[in-house]
CSV table of C-alpha atoms and ligand atoms in Angstrom, one decimal:
chain,number,residue,atom,x,y,z
A,1,MET,CA,0.0,0.0,0.0
A,2,ASN,CA,1.1,3.5,-0.8
A,3,LEU,CA,2.5,5.1,2.4
A,4,THR,CA,0.5,8.3,2.1
A,5,LYS,CA,-2.7,6.3,1.8
A,6,ALA,CA,-1.8,4.2,4.8
A,7,ILE,CA,-1.1,7.3,7.0
A,8,ALA,CA,-4.3,8.9,5.9
A,9,GLY,CA,-6.5,5.8,6.1
A,10,ARG,CA,-5.4,4.2,9.4
A,11,ARG,CA,-8.1,4.5,12.1
A,12,SER,CA,-8.5,3.1,15.6
A,13,THR,CA,-10.6,0.0,15.3
A,14,ARG,CA,-12.8,-1.0,18.2
A,15,ASP,CA,-15.0,-3.7,16.6
A,16,TYR,CA,-13.3,-7.0,15.6
A,17,THR,CA,-14.3,-10.4,14.3
A,18,THR,CA,-13.2,-13.4,16.3
A,19,GLU,CA,-10.9,-14.6,13.5
A,20,ALA,CA,-7.4,-15.3,14.8
A,21,VAL,CA,-4.5,-13.3,13.4
A,22,ASP,CA,-2.0,-15.5,11.6
A,23,GLU,CA,1.3,-15.8,13.5
A,24,LYS,CA,3.4,-15.0,10.4
A,25,LEU,CA,1.3,-11.8,10.0
A,26,ILE,CA,2.0,-10.8,13.6
A,27,LEU,CA,5.7,-11.4,13.0
A,28,ARG,CA,5.5,-9.1,9.9
A,29,LEU,CA,4.0,-6.3,12.0
A,30,ILE,CA,6.8,-6.7,14.6
A,31,ASP,CA,9.3,-6.6,11.8
A,32,ALA,CA,7.8,-3.3,10.6
A,33,ALA,CA,7.9,-2.0,14.2
A,34,VAL,CA,11.6,-2.7,14.6
A,35,GLN,CA,12.4,-0.6,11.5
A,36,ALA,CA,11.6,2.5,13.6
A,37,PRO,CA,14.3,5.0,14.5
A,38,SER,CA,15.5,4.9,18.1
A,39,SER,CA,17.7,7.1,20.2
A,40,MET,CA,21.4,6.1,19.7
A,41,ASN,CA,20.0,3.1,17.7
A,42,GLN,CA,19.4,1.3,21.0
A,43,GLN,CA,16.4,-0.5,19.5
A,44,PRO,CA,15.2,-0.8,23.1
A,45,TRP,CA,11.9,-2.5,22.6
A,46,THR,CA,10.4,-5.8,23.5
A,47,PHE,CA,7.1,-7.3,22.2
A,48,THR,CA,4.7,-9.3,24.3
A,49,VAL,CA,2.0,-11.0,22.3
A,50,ILE,CA,-1.1,-12.0,24.2
A,51,ARG,CA,-3.7,-14.1,22.6
A,52,ASP,CA,-5.1,-15.7,25.8
A,53,GLN,CA,-8.6,-14.3,26.0
A,54,ALA,CA,-9.1,-15.2,29.6
A,55,LEU,CA,-5.9,-13.3,30.5
A,56,LEU,CA,-7.0,-10.3,28.5
A,57,GLU,CA,-10.3,-10.3,30.3
A,58,ARG,CA,-8.6,-10.5,33.6
A,59,ILE,CA,-6.2,-7.7,32.8
A,60,SER,CA,-9.0,-5.5,31.5
A,61,GLN,CA,-10.9,-5.9,34.8
A,62,GLU,CA,-7.8,-5.2,36.9
A,63,ALA,CA,-6.7,-2.2,34.7
A,64,LYS,CA,-10.2,-0.6,34.9
A,65,ALA,CA,-10.2,-1.0,38.7
A,66,TRP,CA,-6.7,0.5,38.8
A,67,VAL,CA,-7.6,3.5,36.7
A,68,LEU,CA,-10.7,4.2,38.8
A,69,ALA,CA,-8.8,3.9,42.0
A,70,THR,CA,-5.8,6.0,41.0
A,71,THR,CA,-7.3,8.8,38.9
A,72,PRO,CA,-8.1,12.0,40.8
A,73,VAL,CA,-11.8,12.7,40.9
A,74,GLY,CA,-12.9,14.9,38.0
A,75,GLU,CA,-9.9,14.1,35.8
A,76,HIS,CA,-11.9,11.7,33.6
A,77,SER,CA,-15.3,12.7,32.1
A,78,SER,CA,-18.4,11.1,33.5
A,79,HIS,CA,-18.6,9.2,30.2
A,80,PHE,CA,-15.3,7.5,31.0
A,81,GLN,CA,-16.2,7.0,34.7
A,82,THR,CA,-19.4,5.1,33.6
A,83,LEU,CA,-17.5,3.1,30.9
A,84,LEU,CA,-14.7,2.0,33.3
A,85,SER,CA,-17.3,1.1,36.0
A,86,ASP,CA,-19.2,-1.1,33.5
A,87,GLU,CA,-18.4,-4.8,34.2
A,88,ASP,CA,-19.2,-5.6,30.6
A,89,PHE,CA,-16.9,-3.1,29.0
A,90,GLN,CA,-13.7,-4.7,27.9
A,91,LEU,CA,-10.7,-2.4,27.5
A,92,PHE,CA,-9.4,-4.5,24.6
A,93,TYR,CA,-12.8,-4.7,22.7
A,94,HIS,CA,-12.4,-8.5,22.6
A,95,ALA,CA,-9.7,-8.1,19.9
A,96,PRO,CA,-7.9,-11.5,19.3
A,97,VAL,CA,-4.4,-10.1,20.0
A,98,LEU,CA,-2.8,-7.6,22.2
A,99,VAL,CA,0.8,-6.6,21.3
A,100,LEU,CA,2.5,-4.8,24.2
A,101,ILE,CA,5.6,-2.8,23.3
A,102,SER,CA,7.8,-2.3,26.3
A,103,GLY,CA,11.1,-0.5,26.7
A,104,ASN,CA,14.0,-2.2,28.2
A,105,GLU,CA,16.2,0.9,28.4
A,106,PRO,CA,15.2,3.9,30.4
A,107,ASN,CA,16.7,6.4,28.0
A,108,GLN,CA,13.9,8.0,25.8
A,109,CYS,CA,11.9,4.8,26.3
A,110,ILE,CA,8.5,6.4,25.5
A,111,GLU,CA,9.7,8.0,22.3
A,112,ASN,CA,11.4,4.9,21.0
A,113,CYS,CA,8.4,2.6,21.7
A,114,ALA,CA,5.9,5.0,20.4
A,115,LEU,CA,7.7,5.2,17.0
A,116,ALA,CA,7.7,1.4,16.9
A,117,ALA,CA,4.0,1.4,17.7
A,118,GLU,CA,3.1,3.7,14.8
A,119,ASN,CA,5.1,1.6,12.4
A,120,LEU,CA,3.2,-1.5,13.7
A,121,MET,CA,-0.2,0.2,13.3
A,122,LEU,CA,0.5,1.4,9.8
A,123,ALA,CA,1.8,-2.0,8.7
A,124,ALA,CA,-1.3,-3.6,10.2
A,125,TYR,CA,-3.5,-1.3,8.3
A,126,ALA,CA,-1.6,-2.0,5.1
A,127,GLU,CA,-2.3,-5.7,5.8
A,128,GLY,CA,-6.1,-5.1,6.2
A,129,LEU,CA,-6.0,-5.4,9.9
A,130,GLY,CA,-7.3,-3.0,12.6
A,131,THR,CA,-5.4,-1.7,15.6
A,132,CYS,CA,-6.0,0.6,18.6
A,133,TRP,CA,-3.6,1.8,21.2
A,134,ILE,CA,-5.1,1.1,24.6
A,135,GLY,CA,-3.7,3.8,26.9
A,136,PHE,CA,-6.1,2.8,29.7
A,137,ALA,CA,-4.2,-0.4,30.2
A,138,GLN,CA,-0.7,1.2,30.3
A,139,GLY,CA,-0.7,2.4,33.9
A,140,TYR,CA,-1.8,-0.9,35.4
A,141,LEU,CA,0.6,-2.9,33.2
A,142,ASN,CA,3.4,-0.7,34.7
A,143,THR,CA,2.6,-1.8,38.2
A,144,PRO,CA,4.3,-4.8,39.9
A,145,GLN,CA,0.9,-6.7,39.6
A,146,GLY,CA,0.6,-5.9,35.9
A,147,LYS,CA,4.1,-6.9,35.1
A,148,HIS,CA,3.6,-10.1,37.1
A,149,ALA,CA,0.4,-10.9,35.1
A,150,LEU,CA,2.4,-10.9,31.9
A,151,GLY,CA,5.7,-12.2,33.3
A,152,LEU,CA,7.6,-9.0,32.5
A,153,PRO,CA,10.9,-8.2,34.2
A,154,ALA,CA,10.6,-5.4,36.7
A,155,GLU,CA,13.0,-3.2,34.7
A,156,TRP,CA,10.9,-3.2,31.6
A,157,THR,CA,8.5,-0.3,31.0
A,158,PRO,CA,5.2,-1.1,29.2
A,159,VAL,CA,4.6,1.8,26.8
A,160,ALA,CA,2.2,0.8,24.0
A,161,PRO,CA,-0.6,-1.8,24.5
A,162,ILE,CA,-1.9,-2.2,20.9
A,163,ILE,CA,-4.8,-4.4,20.1
A,164,VAL,CA,-4.8,-6.1,16.6
A,165,GLY,CA,-7.5,-8.0,14.7
A,166,HIS,CA,-9.7,-8.3,11.7
A,167,PRO,CA,-12.1,-5.3,11.6
A,168,LYS,CA,-15.8,-6.2,11.7
A,169,SER,CA,-16.7,-2.8,10.4
A,170,ALA,CA,-14.8,0.1,9.0
A,171,PRO,CA,-14.2,2.8,11.6
A,172,ALA,CA,-15.8,6.1,10.7
A,173,PRO,CA,-13.5,8.8,9.3
A,174,ILE,CA,-12.5,11.5,11.8
A,175,ALA,CA,-11.9,15.2,11.2
A,176,HIS,CA,-8.4,16.5,11.7
A,177,LYS,CA,-7.7,20.0,13.1
A,178,ALA,CA,-5.8,22.3,10.8
A,179,PRO,CA,-2.2,22.2,11.9
A,180,SER,CA,-0.9,25.1,13.9
A,181,ILE,CA,2.2,26.1,12.0
A,182,HIS,CA,4.6,28.8,13.1
A,183,TRP,CA,6.8,29.7,10.2
A,184,ILE,CA,10.2,31.3,11.0
A,185,GLY,CA,12.0,32.7,8.0
B,1,FMN,C1,-1.5,7.2,23.6
B,1,FMN,C2,-2.9,6.8,23.1
B,1,FMN,C3,-3.7,6.2,24.0
B,1,FMN,C4,-5.0,5.7,23.6
B,1,FMN,N1,-5.8,5.1,24.4
B,1,FMN,C5,-7.0,4.6,24.0
B,1,FMN,C6,-7.8,3.8,24.9
B,1,FMN,O1,-7.5,3.5,26.0
B,1,FMN,N2,-9.0,3.3,24.4
B,1,FMN,C7,-9.4,3.6,23.1
B,1,FMN,O2,-10.5,3.1,22.7
B,1,FMN,N3,-8.7,4.3,22.3
B,1,FMN,C8,-7.5,4.8,22.7
B,1,FMN,N4,-6.7,5.5,21.8
B,1,FMN,C9,-7.1,5.8,20.5
B,1,FMN,C10,-7.5,7.3,20.3
B,1,FMN,O3,-8.7,7.5,20.9
B,1,FMN,C11,-7.5,7.6,18.8
B,1,FMN,O4,-6.2,7.5,18.2
B,1,FMN,C12,-8.0,9.0,18.5
B,1,FMN,O5,-9.4,9.1,18.8
B,1,FMN,C13,-7.9,9.3,17.0
B,1,FMN,O6,-8.5,8.4,16.2
B,1,FMN,P1,-7.7,7.5,15.1
B,1,FMN,O7,-6.7,6.7,15.8
B,1,FMN,O8,-8.8,6.7,14.4
B,1,FMN,O9,-7.0,8.5,14.2
B,1,FMN,C14,-5.4,6.0,22.2
B,1,FMN,C15,-4.5,6.6,21.3
B,1,FMN,C16,-3.3,7.0,21.8
B,1,FMN,C17,-2.3,7.6,20.8
């Protein structure tokens, strides 16, 4: 797929079929992710691929409870409070796969993993797959309990939890704000 088309066409997908994502396809997405630039070419990322639906459901419940317990009152809208309190709302939208990109080097860990994440999401779109970064899971996954649930070493930093799957329906287009550009010279 043409790169400009992929950049313009990718949308966060929150509605998936139950079809599994082929393992070779997942490996191709990770291969795209690791082509990203990284500070001092450290390539400080690790990929945890979770396909165990019972584990994803457990993490969703624990992450929702963690967000509700740790977010100061008023920081989230009442819409999010209601959603996170809903037992039936799954943070991962029942996607067949969660790929968690974690940093294993503290230096510019977020920047490096975020670049890998965008590559992965664009590559997935070019393969006809949907993705969505699930920021609501990130804080919990960074706790000792969250790392333990996935068997992550304590020194890793979970940065980008990205769900991947076959879209059931095409996400609606969204409007983009005009960029604020400050020309100098
Ligand atoms: C850092 C980050 C965290 C996000 N967290 C969530 C999330 O927890 N749940 C969700 O449904 N979407 C999440 N999203 C998706 C955004 O809502 C989405 O990117 C935004 O609405 C723009 O839509 P688009 O991705 O289709 O362009 C997140 C996106 C980013 C970049």
